[in-house]
Coordinates of C-alpha atoms and ligand atoms in Angstrom, one line a residue:
M1 CA 111.1 105.7 118.5
N2 CA 113.8 103.3 117.6
K3 CA 114.9 103.9 113.9
K4 CA 115.1 100.6 111.9
W5 CA 115.8 100.0 108.1
W6 CA 112.5 98.0 107.7
K7 CA 110.4 100.8 109.2
E8 CA 111.7 103.1 106.5
A9 CA 110.8 100.5 103.7
V10 CA 108.2 100.1 101.1
A11 CA 107.4 96.4 100.6
Y12 CA 105.7 94.6 97.6
Q13 CA 104.2 91.1 97.7
I14 CA 104.7 88.9 94.8
Y15 CA 102.6 85.7 94.2
P16 CA 105.1 83.9 92.1
K17 CA 102.5 81.8 90.3
S18 CA 101.0 84.9 88.7
F19 CA 103.8 87.4 88.5
Y20 CA 105.9 86.8 85.3
D21 CA 106.2 83.6 83.3
S22 CA 109.8 83.4 81.8
N23 CA 109.6 80.0 80.1
A24 CA 106.2 79.8 78.4
D25 CA 104.4 77.3 80.5
G26 CA 101.6 79.6 81.7
I27 CA 103.2 79.6 85.2
G28 CA 105.0 82.5 86.8
D29 CA 108.4 81.5 88.1
L30 CA 111.5 82.9 89.9
R31 CA 113.4 83.8 86.6
G32 CA 110.3 85.7 85.8
I33 CA 110.8 87.8 89.0
I34 CA 114.5 88.4 88.2
E35 CA 113.4 89.8 84.8
K36 CA 111.0 92.2 86.4
L37 CA 113.1 93.5 89.2
D38 CA 113.9 96.7 87.4
Y39 CA 110.3 97.4 87.2
L40 CA 110.1 97.2 90.9
V41 CA 113.2 99.3 91.4
D42 CA 111.4 101.9 89.2
L43 CA 108.3 101.8 91.3
G44 CA 110.5 102.5 94.3
I45 CA 110.0 99.6 96.6
N46 CA 112.9 98.1 98.5
V47 CA 111.5 95.0 100.2
I48 CA 109.7 91.9 98.4
W49 CA 107.8 89.3 100.1
I50 CA 107.5 86.3 98.0
S51 CA 104.6 83.7 98.6
P52 CA 105.9 80.1 99.0
F53 CA 107.9 78.5 95.9
F54 CA 109.2 75.5 97.6
K55 CA 108.5 71.9 96.5
S56 CA 104.8 71.4 97.0
P57 CA 102.0 69.3 95.6
M58 CA 100.2 72.6 95.3
I59 CA 97.0 71.8 97.2
D60 CA 97.1 75.1 98.7
N61 CA 99.4 76.8 95.9
G62 CA 102.8 76.3 97.8
Y63 CA 101.3 76.7 101.4
D64 CA 101.7 72.9 101.6
I65 CA 105.6 72.5 101.6
S66 CA 107.0 69.0 100.8
D67 CA 110.6 70.1 100.9
Y68 CA 111.8 73.2 102.6
Y69 CA 115.2 73.1 100.9
S70 CA 114.3 72.8 97.2
V71 CA 112.6 75.1 94.8
D72 CA 109.7 73.5 93.3
P73 CA 110.3 72.9 89.4
I74 CA 107.4 74.8 88.2
F75 CA 109.0 77.8 89.6
G76 CA 112.5 76.9 88.7
S77 CA 115.7 75.6 90.4
N78 CA 117.6 76.4 93.5
A79 CA 120.3 78.0 91.3
D80 CA 117.5 80.4 90.1
L81 CA 116.8 81.1 93.6
E82 CA 120.4 82.0 94.5
A83 CA 120.4 84.1 91.3
L84 CA 117.3 85.9 92.4
I85 CA 118.9 86.6 95.9
E86 CA 121.9 88.0 94.5
A87 CA 120.1 90.0 91.9
A88 CA 117.7 91.7 94.5
N89 CA 120.7 92.3 96.8
Q90 CA 122.6 94.0 94.2
K91 CA 119.6 96.3 93.6
G92 CA 119.2 97.0 97.2
I93 CA 116.1 95.0 97.6
K94 CA 115.6 92.8 100.6
L95 CA 113.8 89.5 99.9
L96 CA 111.4 88.0 102.6
F97 CA 110.6 84.4 102.2
D98 CA 107.2 83.0 103.2
L99 CA 107.7 80.9 106.4
V100 CA 105.1 78.1 106.5
V101 CA 106.1 76.1 109.6
N102 CA 102.5 75.7 111.5
H103 CA 102.3 72.7 108.9
C104 CA 103.9 71.0 105.9
S105 CA 102.7 68.9 103.1
D106 CA 101.4 65.3 103.6
Q107 CA 104.0 64.6 100.8
H108 CA 106.9 65.8 103.1
E109 CA 109.3 63.0 103.9
W110 CA 108.5 63.5 107.7
F111 CA 104.9 62.7 107.1
Q112 CA 105.6 59.8 104.9
R113 CA 108.0 58.4 107.5
A114 CA 105.4 59.0 110.3
I115 CA 102.7 56.9 108.2
S116 CA 105.3 54.2 107.2
D117 CA 106.8 53.6 110.6
P118 CA 104.8 54.1 113.9
N119 CA 108.1 53.9 115.8
S120 CA 109.9 56.5 113.8
K121 CA 110.8 59.9 115.6
E122 CA 108.7 61.7 112.9
R123 CA 105.5 60.0 114.3
D124 CA 105.7 62.4 116.9
Y125 CA 106.4 65.4 114.6
F126 CA 102.6 65.5 114.0
V127 CA 99.6 65.9 116.1
I128 CA 98.4 62.5 116.3
R129 CA 95.4 61.2 118.6
K130 CA 93.3 58.2 119.0
G131 CA 89.9 58.1 117.6
N132 CA 88.3 58.3 121.1
Q133 CA 90.3 61.5 121.8
L134 CA 89.3 63.6 119.0
T135 CA 87.7 67.2 119.3
N136 CA 85.0 68.8 117.4
W137 CA 87.1 71.4 115.9
R138 CA 86.4 72.7 112.4
S139 CA 89.4 73.2 110.0
I140 CA 89.7 76.7 108.3
F141 CA 89.0 75.2 104.9
G142 CA 85.8 73.3 106.3
G143 CA 85.3 69.9 107.8
S144 CA 87.0 68.2 110.9
V145 CA 90.5 68.9 111.8
W146 CA 91.1 65.3 112.2
T147 CA 91.7 63.0 109.3
K148 CA 92.6 59.2 109.7
L149 CA 96.3 58.5 109.5
P150 CA 96.9 56.4 106.6
G151 CA 97.7 52.8 107.4
S152 CA 97.0 53.1 111.1
E153 CA 94.4 51.1 113.1
D154 CA 92.8 54.0 115.0
E155 CA 94.9 57.0 114.9
Y156 CA 94.1 60.5 113.3
Y157 CA 96.3 63.6 112.6
M158 CA 95.3 67.2 113.0
H159 CA 95.3 69.8 110.4
V160 CA 94.1 73.5 110.9
F161 CA 94.0 73.8 107.2
A162 CA 93.5 71.3 104.3
K163 CA 94.0 67.5 105.1
E164 CA 96.9 67.7 103.0
Q165 CA 98.5 70.1 105.2
P166 CA 99.3 68.3 108.5
D167 CA 100.0 70.2 111.5
L168 CA 103.6 70.1 112.9
N169 CA 103.8 69.1 116.6
W170 CA 105.8 72.0 118.2
E171 CA 105.8 70.3 121.4
N172 CA 108.5 68.2 119.9
P173 CA 111.9 69.7 120.6
E174 CA 113.6 67.7 117.7
L175 CA 111.1 69.0 115.3
R176 CA 111.8 72.6 116.4
Q177 CA 115.5 72.0 116.1
E178 CA 114.9 70.9 112.5
I179 CA 113.0 74.0 111.8
Y180 CA 115.4 76.4 113.3
Q181 CA 118.3 74.8 111.2
M182 CA 116.2 75.3 108.0
I183 CA 115.5 79.0 108.8
N184 CA 119.1 79.7 109.6
Y185 CA 120.0 77.9 106.3
W186 CA 118.1 80.5 104.4
L187 CA 119.2 83.6 106.5
D188 CA 122.8 82.5 105.9
K189 CA 122.1 82.8 102.1
G190 CA 121.5 86.6 102.6
I191 CA 117.9 87.0 102.5
G192 CA 116.2 90.0 104.5
G193 CA 113.8 88.0 106.4
F194 CA 110.4 86.2 106.5
R195 CA 106.8 86.7 106.4
V196 CA 105.6 84.2 108.9
D197 CA 102.5 82.0 107.9
A198 CA 99.6 81.3 110.3
I199 CA 101.9 81.5 113.2
V200 CA 99.2 82.1 115.8
Y201 CA 98.2 78.3 115.4
L202 CA 101.5 76.8 116.6
K203 CA 100.2 75.8 120.2
K204 CA 97.2 73.5 120.5
N205 CA 95.2 73.5 123.8
Q206 CA 96.9 70.3 125.2
A207 CA 93.7 69.3 127.0
F208 CA 91.9 69.1 123.5
P209 CA 88.5 70.1 124.7
D210 CA 85.4 70.1 122.7
F211 CA 83.6 73.5 122.3
P212 CA 79.8 74.3 121.9
S213 CA 79.2 73.9 118.2
D214 CA 78.9 77.2 116.1
G215 CA 77.6 75.9 112.8
P216 CA 75.2 73.6 111.3
D217 CA 78.0 71.1 110.8
G218 CA 78.1 70.5 114.6
L219 CA 81.7 71.6 114.8
A220 CA 83.4 74.4 116.5
S221 CA 85.9 77.0 115.0
V222 CA 89.4 75.5 115.3
N223 CA 90.3 79.1 116.7
L224 CA 89.0 78.3 120.0
G225 CA 91.4 75.3 120.6
S226 CA 94.4 76.3 118.5
Q227 CA 94.6 80.0 117.9
N228 CA 97.0 82.0 120.4
Q229 CA 96.7 79.5 123.0
A230 CA 98.4 79.9 126.4
G231 CA 101.9 78.8 126.1
I232 CA 102.6 79.8 122.5
G233 CA 104.9 82.4 123.7
E234 CA 107.4 79.9 124.9
F235 CA 107.6 78.5 121.4
L236 CA 107.9 81.9 119.8
T237 CA 110.7 83.2 122.2
E238 CA 112.7 80.2 121.5
L239 CA 112.2 80.4 117.8
K240 CA 113.3 84.1 117.8
A241 CA 116.4 83.4 120.0
A242 CA 117.5 80.3 117.9
T243 CA 117.1 82.1 114.6
F244 CA 116.0 85.8 113.6
E245 CA 117.5 87.5 116.7
N246 CA 121.1 86.5 115.3
Y247 CA 120.6 88.3 112.0
D248 CA 119.7 91.8 110.9
C249 CA 116.6 90.5 109.4
V250 CA 112.9 91.6 109.5
T251 CA 109.9 89.2 110.5
V252 CA 106.3 89.9 109.7
G253 CA 103.9 87.8 111.5
E254 CA 100.6 86.6 110.0
A255 CA 98.9 87.0 113.4
F256 CA 95.1 86.9 113.3
G257 CA 93.2 87.6 116.5
V258 CA 96.0 88.5 118.9
P259 CA 94.4 89.9 122.1
Q260 CA 95.3 93.5 122.9
A261 CA 96.8 92.5 126.2
Q262 CA 99.5 90.4 124.1
L263 CA 100.2 92.8 121.3
S264 CA 103.4 94.1 122.6
E265 CA 104.7 90.5 123.4
Y266 CA 104.1 89.7 119.8
S267 CA 105.7 92.8 118.2
G268 CA 106.9 95.5 120.8
E269 CA 110.6 96.5 120.7
N270 CA 111.3 93.1 122.1
G271 CA 108.5 91.2 120.5
Y272 CA 108.6 87.8 118.7
F273 CA 108.3 89.5 115.4
S274 CA 109.4 92.9 114.0
M275 CA 105.8 93.6 112.8
I276 CA 102.5 91.7 112.7
F277 CA 99.7 92.3 110.2
D278 CA 96.5 94.0 111.5
F279 CA 93.5 92.5 109.9
T280 CA 90.8 94.5 112.0
Y281 CA 90.0 97.3 109.6
D282 CA 88.6 95.5 106.4
V283 CA 85.1 96.4 105.4
P284 CA 82.7 93.8 107.0
D285 CA 81.4 90.7 105.6
G286 CA 79.5 87.8 107.0
T287 CA 82.3 86.3 108.8
N288 CA 80.8 86.7 112.3
G289 CA 78.2 83.9 112.7
E290 CA 76.7 84.7 109.4
P291 CA 77.7 82.8 106.2
W292 CA 80.7 84.4 104.5
Y293 CA 78.8 85.2 101.2
V294 CA 76.7 87.9 102.9
K295 CA 77.8 91.2 102.0
K296 CA 77.1 93.5 105.0
P297 CA 76.2 97.0 104.7
W298 CA 78.9 99.4 106.2
T299 CA 79.3 103.2 106.4
V300 CA 82.6 105.2 106.1
K301 CA 81.7 106.8 109.6
D302 CA 81.8 103.4 111.4
W303 CA 84.6 101.8 109.4
K304 CA 87.0 104.8 109.8
Q305 CA 86.8 104.3 113.7
K306 CA 88.2 100.9 112.9
I307 CA 91.3 102.4 111.2
Y308 CA 91.7 105.1 113.8
Q309 CA 91.5 102.6 116.6
S310 CA 93.9 100.3 114.9
Q311 CA 96.5 103.0 114.7
K312 CA 95.9 104.2 118.1
I313 CA 96.2 100.8 119.6
L314 CA 99.4 99.9 117.7
S315 CA 101.3 102.9 118.7
E316 CA 100.1 102.6 122.3
F317 CA 101.5 99.2 122.5
G318 CA 104.5 100.0 120.4
V319 CA 103.7 97.8 117.6
W320 CA 104.9 98.7 114.2
S321 CA 102.4 97.5 111.5
P322 CA 102.8 96.3 107.7
N323 CA 99.9 98.3 106.3
H324 CA 98.1 96.7 103.6
M325 CA 94.8 96.6 101.9
E326 CA 95.4 93.3 99.7
N327 CA 97.4 90.2 99.8
H328 CA 96.9 86.9 98.0
D329 CA 94.0 85.7 100.5
S330 CA 91.6 88.8 99.7
A331 CA 89.6 90.1 97.1
R332 CA 91.0 93.3 95.3
V333 CA 90.6 96.3 97.5
V334 CA 88.7 98.5 95.1
N335 CA 86.0 95.6 94.9
R336 CA 85.9 95.3 98.5
F337 CA 85.2 99.2 99.1
F338 CA 83.4 100.3 96.0
E339 CA 80.6 99.1 93.7
A340 CA 81.6 98.6 90.2
E341 CA 80.3 102.2 88.9
Q342 CA 82.3 103.8 91.6
I343 CA 85.5 102.3 90.7
N344 CA 87.7 104.9 89.0
F345 CA 91.0 106.6 89.1
A346 CA 90.1 108.7 91.9
S347 CA 88.5 106.0 94.0
T348 CA 91.4 103.7 93.4
T349 CA 94.0 106.2 94.3
M350 CA 92.3 107.5 97.3
I351 CA 91.8 104.1 99.2
G352 CA 95.6 103.4 98.1
A353 CA 96.7 106.7 99.7
L354 CA 94.5 106.3 102.7
D355 CA 96.4 103.3 103.7
F356 CA 99.9 104.2 102.3
F357 CA 100.4 107.2 104.6
L358 CA 99.4 105.5 107.7
R359 CA 102.0 105.0 110.6
G360 CA 103.7 101.6 109.5
T361 CA 105.4 100.0 106.6
P362 CA 103.3 100.0 103.4
F363 CA 102.7 96.6 101.7
I364 CA 101.5 96.9 98.2
Y365 CA 100.3 93.5 96.6
Q366 CA 101.2 92.9 93.0
G367 CA 98.8 94.6 90.5
Q368 CA 97.4 97.0 93.3
E369 CA 99.5 99.7 91.9
L370 CA 97.8 99.2 88.6
G371 CA 94.3 99.2 89.9
M372 CA 93.7 95.6 89.2
K373 CA 90.2 94.5 89.9
N374 CA 88.7 91.1 91.0
A375 CA 88.8 88.2 88.8
T376 CA 86.4 88.0 85.8
I377 CA 85.9 84.2 85.9
K378 CA 82.7 83.0 84.3
D379 CA 82.9 79.4 84.9
P380 CA 83.1 78.0 88.4
S381 CA 85.1 75.0 87.2
I382 CA 87.9 77.4 86.6
F383 CA 88.6 78.3 90.2
D384 CA 91.9 76.9 91.5
D385 CA 91.7 78.0 95.1
I386 CA 91.0 75.1 97.4
Q387 CA 89.1 77.6 99.8
T388 CA 87.0 79.1 96.8
K389 CA 86.1 75.6 95.7
D390 CA 84.9 74.5 99.2
Q391 CA 82.9 77.9 99.5
Y392 CA 81.1 77.3 96.2
Q393 CA 79.9 74.0 97.3
V394 CA 78.8 75.4 100.7
A395 CA 76.9 78.1 98.7
L396 CA 75.2 75.3 96.5
E397 CA 74.4 73.3 99.6
A398 CA 72.9 76.4 101.1
G399 CA 70.3 76.6 98.1
F400 CA 71.9 79.0 95.8
S401 CA 71.6 78.5 92.0
S402 CA 74.8 78.1 90.4
A403 CA 74.8 81.7 89.0
E404 CA 74.1 82.9 92.4
A405 CA 76.8 80.7 93.9
L406 CA 79.4 82.0 91.4
K407 CA 78.5 85.7 92.1
A408 CA 78.8 85.1 95.9
V409 CA 82.1 83.3 95.5
L410 CA 83.6 85.9 93.2
H411 CA 82.8 88.6 95.8
R412 CA 85.3 87.0 98.3
S413 CA 87.4 84.2 96.4
R414 CA 91.2 84.2 97.0
D415 CA 91.4 83.8 93.3
N416 CA 90.6 87.3 92.9
A417 CA 94.1 88.4 93.7
R418 CA 95.7 85.6 91.9
T419 CA 95.0 86.4 88.3
P420 CA 98.1 86.9 86.2
M421 CA 99.7 90.3 86.5
Q422 CA 99.0 92.6 83.7
W423 CA 102.0 93.8 81.9
T424 CA 100.8 94.7 78.4
A425 CA 97.9 95.0 76.2
G426 CA 99.1 92.0 74.2
N427 CA 98.4 88.4 74.4
Y428 CA 97.6 87.0 78.0
A429 CA 98.5 90.6 79.1
G430 CA 102.1 89.9 78.5
F431 CA 102.2 87.6 81.5
S432 CA 103.2 84.7 79.4
S433 CA 103.1 83.4 75.8
A434 CA 101.3 80.4 76.7
Q435 CA 97.8 80.2 78.1
P436 CA 98.0 81.2 81.9
W437 CA 97.0 78.8 84.8
L438 CA 94.3 81.3 85.6
P439 CA 92.7 83.6 83.1
V440 CA 93.8 87.1 82.6
N441 CA 91.2 89.9 83.8
D442 CA 89.0 91.3 81.0
D443 CA 90.2 94.7 81.7
Y444 CA 94.0 94.0 80.9
K445 CA 94.0 96.1 77.8
E446 CA 93.5 99.3 79.6
Y447 CA 95.0 98.4 83.1
N448 CA 98.5 97.2 82.6
V449 CA 102.1 98.2 83.2
T450 CA 103.0 99.4 79.6
V451 CA 99.8 101.5 79.1
E452 CA 100.2 103.0 82.6
Q453 CA 103.8 103.8 82.4
A454 CA 103.1 105.9 79.2
D455 CA 100.2 107.8 81.0
A456 CA 101.4 110.4 83.3
N457 CA 98.0 110.4 85.0
S458 CA 97.8 106.6 85.6
I459 CA 97.3 104.9 88.8
L460 CA 100.8 103.3 88.4
H461 CA 102.3 106.8 88.4
F462 CA 100.3 107.8 91.4
Y463 CA 101.7 104.8 93.4
Q464 CA 105.2 105.8 92.1
K465 CA 104.6 109.4 93.4
M466 CA 103.4 108.2 96.8
I467 CA 106.5 106.1 97.2
E468 CA 108.7 108.8 96.0
I469 CA 107.3 111.3 98.5
R470 CA 107.5 109.0 101.5
Q471 CA 111.1 107.7 100.6
K472 CA 112.8 110.7 99.1
S473 CA 111.1 113.9 99.8
A474 CA 111.6 116.4 102.6
Y475 CA 108.6 114.9 104.2
R476 CA 110.2 111.4 104.6
E477 CA 110.9 111.5 108.5
I478 CA 107.4 112.7 109.3
L479 CA 105.8 110.2 106.9
I480 CA 107.8 107.5 108.4
Y481 CA 108.2 108.2 111.9
G482 CA 105.5 111.0 112.8
D483 CA 102.6 110.3 115.1
F484 CA 99.0 109.5 113.8
R485 CA 96.2 111.8 115.0
P486 CA 92.8 111.6 113.4
V487 CA 91.1 115.0 112.5
Y488 CA 87.7 116.3 111.3
L489 CA 86.1 113.8 113.6
D490 CA 82.6 115.1 113.0
L491 CA 82.7 114.9 109.2
D492 CA 81.0 111.5 108.5
N493 CA 82.3 110.9 105.0
V494 CA 85.9 112.4 105.4
V495 CA 88.8 110.2 106.5
A496 CA 91.6 112.3 107.6
Y497 CA 94.6 112.2 109.9
D498 CA 97.6 114.1 110.6
R499 CA 101.2 112.8 110.7
H500 CA 103.0 114.9 113.3
L501 CA 106.8 115.2 114.0
N502 CA 108.9 117.9 115.7
G503 CA 106.1 120.4 115.3
K504 CA 105.6 119.8 111.8
T505 CA 102.2 118.4 110.4
V506 CA 101.3 116.7 107.2
R507 CA 97.7 116.0 106.8
V508 CA 96.0 113.2 104.7
I509 CA 92.4 113.9 103.7
C510 CA 90.2 111.7 101.8
N511 CA 86.8 112.7 100.5
F512 CA 85.3 109.2 101.0
Q513 CA 82.1 109.8 98.9
N514 CA 81.1 110.0 95.0
E515 CA 80.1 113.8 95.6
L516 CA 81.7 117.3 95.9
F517 CA 82.6 118.4 99.4
N518 CA 83.4 121.9 100.8
L519 CA 85.8 121.5 103.4
E520 CA 87.2 124.3 105.8
L521 CA 90.7 123.0 105.7
C522 CA 92.1 125.7 108.0
P523 CA 89.5 127.5 110.1
Q524 CA 92.1 129.7 111.7
A525 CA 93.4 130.6 108.2
E526 CA 96.4 128.6 108.7
K527 CA 98.5 128.3 105.7
Y528 CA 99.1 125.1 103.8
Q529 CA 101.3 123.5 101.1
L530 CA 99.9 121.0 98.6
I531 CA 102.1 118.0 98.4
L532 CA 100.0 115.5 96.4
S533 CA 96.6 115.0 94.9
N534 CA 94.6 112.7 92.8
Y535 CA 93.0 115.7 91.0
E536 CA 94.9 118.1 88.9
Q537 CA 93.5 121.1 90.7
V538 CA 92.7 121.8 94.3
L539 CA 90.5 124.8 94.3
S540 CA 90.9 127.0 97.4
E541 CA 89.8 130.3 98.8
A542 CA 91.0 131.4 102.1
G543 CA 91.2 127.9 103.6
L544 CA 88.0 126.5 101.9
I545 CA 88.6 123.5 99.8
K546 CA 86.4 122.1 97.2
L547 CA 87.1 118.4 97.4
N548 CA 86.1 116.4 94.2
P549 CA 84.4 113.0 94.5
Y550 CA 86.9 110.6 96.1
Q551 CA 89.6 113.2 96.2
V552 CA 92.7 112.6 98.2
I553 CA 95.1 115.3 99.1
L554 CA 98.4 115.4 101.1
V555 CA 99.1 118.9 102.6
E556 CA 101.5 120.3 104.9
I557 CA 99.8 122.5 107.4
F558 CA 101.7 125.6 108.9
K559 CA 100.5 126.8 112.3
Ligands
TEU601 O1 96.5 82.1 105.9 C1 96.0 81.9 107.0 C2 94.6 82.1 107.3 O2 94.1 82.1 108.3 C3 93.7 82.3 106.0 O3 93.3 81.0 105.7 C4 92.8 83.4 106.1 O4 91.9 83.1 107.1 C5 91.9 83.0 104.7 O5 92.8 82.9 103.7 C6 91.0 84.3 104.5 O6 90.3 84.0 103.4 C7 97.8 81.8 105.6 C8 98.2 81.9 104.0 O7 98.0 83.4 103.8 C9 97.1 81.2 103.2 O8 97.2 81.6 101.8 C10 97.2 79.8 103.3 O9 96.1 79.1 102.7 C11 97.2 79.5 104.8 O10 97.8 80.2 105.7 C12 97.7 78.1 105.0 O11 99.1 78.0 104.8
CA602 CA1 107.1 79.3 84.0

């Protein structure tokens, strides 16, 4: 096992618009991040991934970039960015930018030139086809991937996401050079690397075939013609060689749907990226054929197979994964896994620990360490997220009443993760002194940094303890580099695994149910040492442990 600094890190994702507002305009900003760096140092993390903050019309909240070299004024200035890089480096924190190069904004000068001059070199920076050459591919945010190129007779441009996010034509070598230059420009500024957005879409099937429709709109998922297509490896190999490889940086690919056979190409010892996110172990919803708003029943017994499987496959293929339960595109983890009445300190810390001690680098999403929950938005007109707005319409069209549609959308909305970070029990949760761009959650008086810092038994302190154990305790090596082995396979409502290194074993045991459970921890009367628990007491008699509802324990097992 090759040792790397980024395998030994704990990362934290910041959604800058919602983290901390330093200048009272209701929008989080880069100065706000600088002001809160000490909070993050205290928490114990040492890598920050920041979602995009470059110039953008904010159709997709910054994932539509109109200038890769300038900070958007709502987030501050380039000087603020340089100050942030310096402040973070001084505190030993590596900054990862979000690299969005599958597409840019329709306001980017490249696209503007492509529109205004059919003979410009930028015309070929985009995927443009004639009206009779279009495909029936459906964009991720709904509707066709093709939109008429403004001012043209009969030409259309392709967009995997919104129409304001035209895809870049990676087939064009000049465009690729422009992108590499930009990446190196930022790496030269001393950043730690990138989270690489939607990277599996770079290559389009050059035959541009139609596919059998898979929905009532007569269209077929764009994934068929644009996700992980043959030939993408050439782009990714060149990208790495021209940029990342020449720096001691980390790259984290957002790589949906990479086939097993290609995992090691994507992220083995010599992969395109240092790590790639694995999205296979979320609880199920209606994304496979069924409408997205259908909440599917699931059992712990079935679900845990997915996480065991994921860990097994990733190690087999030598892939290092950024373990995460939340990001800016997902509902809050506690709401995905538990019903409202089951959400409490125990269940929140249990699901957190289950993920945190897996093999890989833990990624914590802002507010997860406080136990932040889904948005408490009561009026659909408040939603900001482009995808949520589309889904709300889809639900209405499917015959839902507005109340039902709101409920369905709230279950999955990306805005769930984007409500302001809860800092204090004061006005606007201490996020800003002005009204925030998205409302603060109802529970901010109870769940916030100030209150939780003062309470030794808070979720925040539990996260801090987990991080300390992984980073600083005698268990550091084993928790970072140890193998993963599932245990107690026959216990349906227990999720448990060993981390194993040099003859030492640390076991994570989660009582994944709202009931007591008597566990025979050590049938052969092996001895054990408790390292961490989310209950004050662990009762035990001769290897028998009474696990409380949603209890998680971390123990060293001595043979
Ligand atoms: O997401 C890519 C992606 O596939 C998501 O659209 C995902 O399927 C969806 O959000 C799940 O609800 C990335 C970014 O993470 C996302 O925020 C951007 O909107 C998207 O790329 C376009 O840049
Ligand atoms: Ca601000």
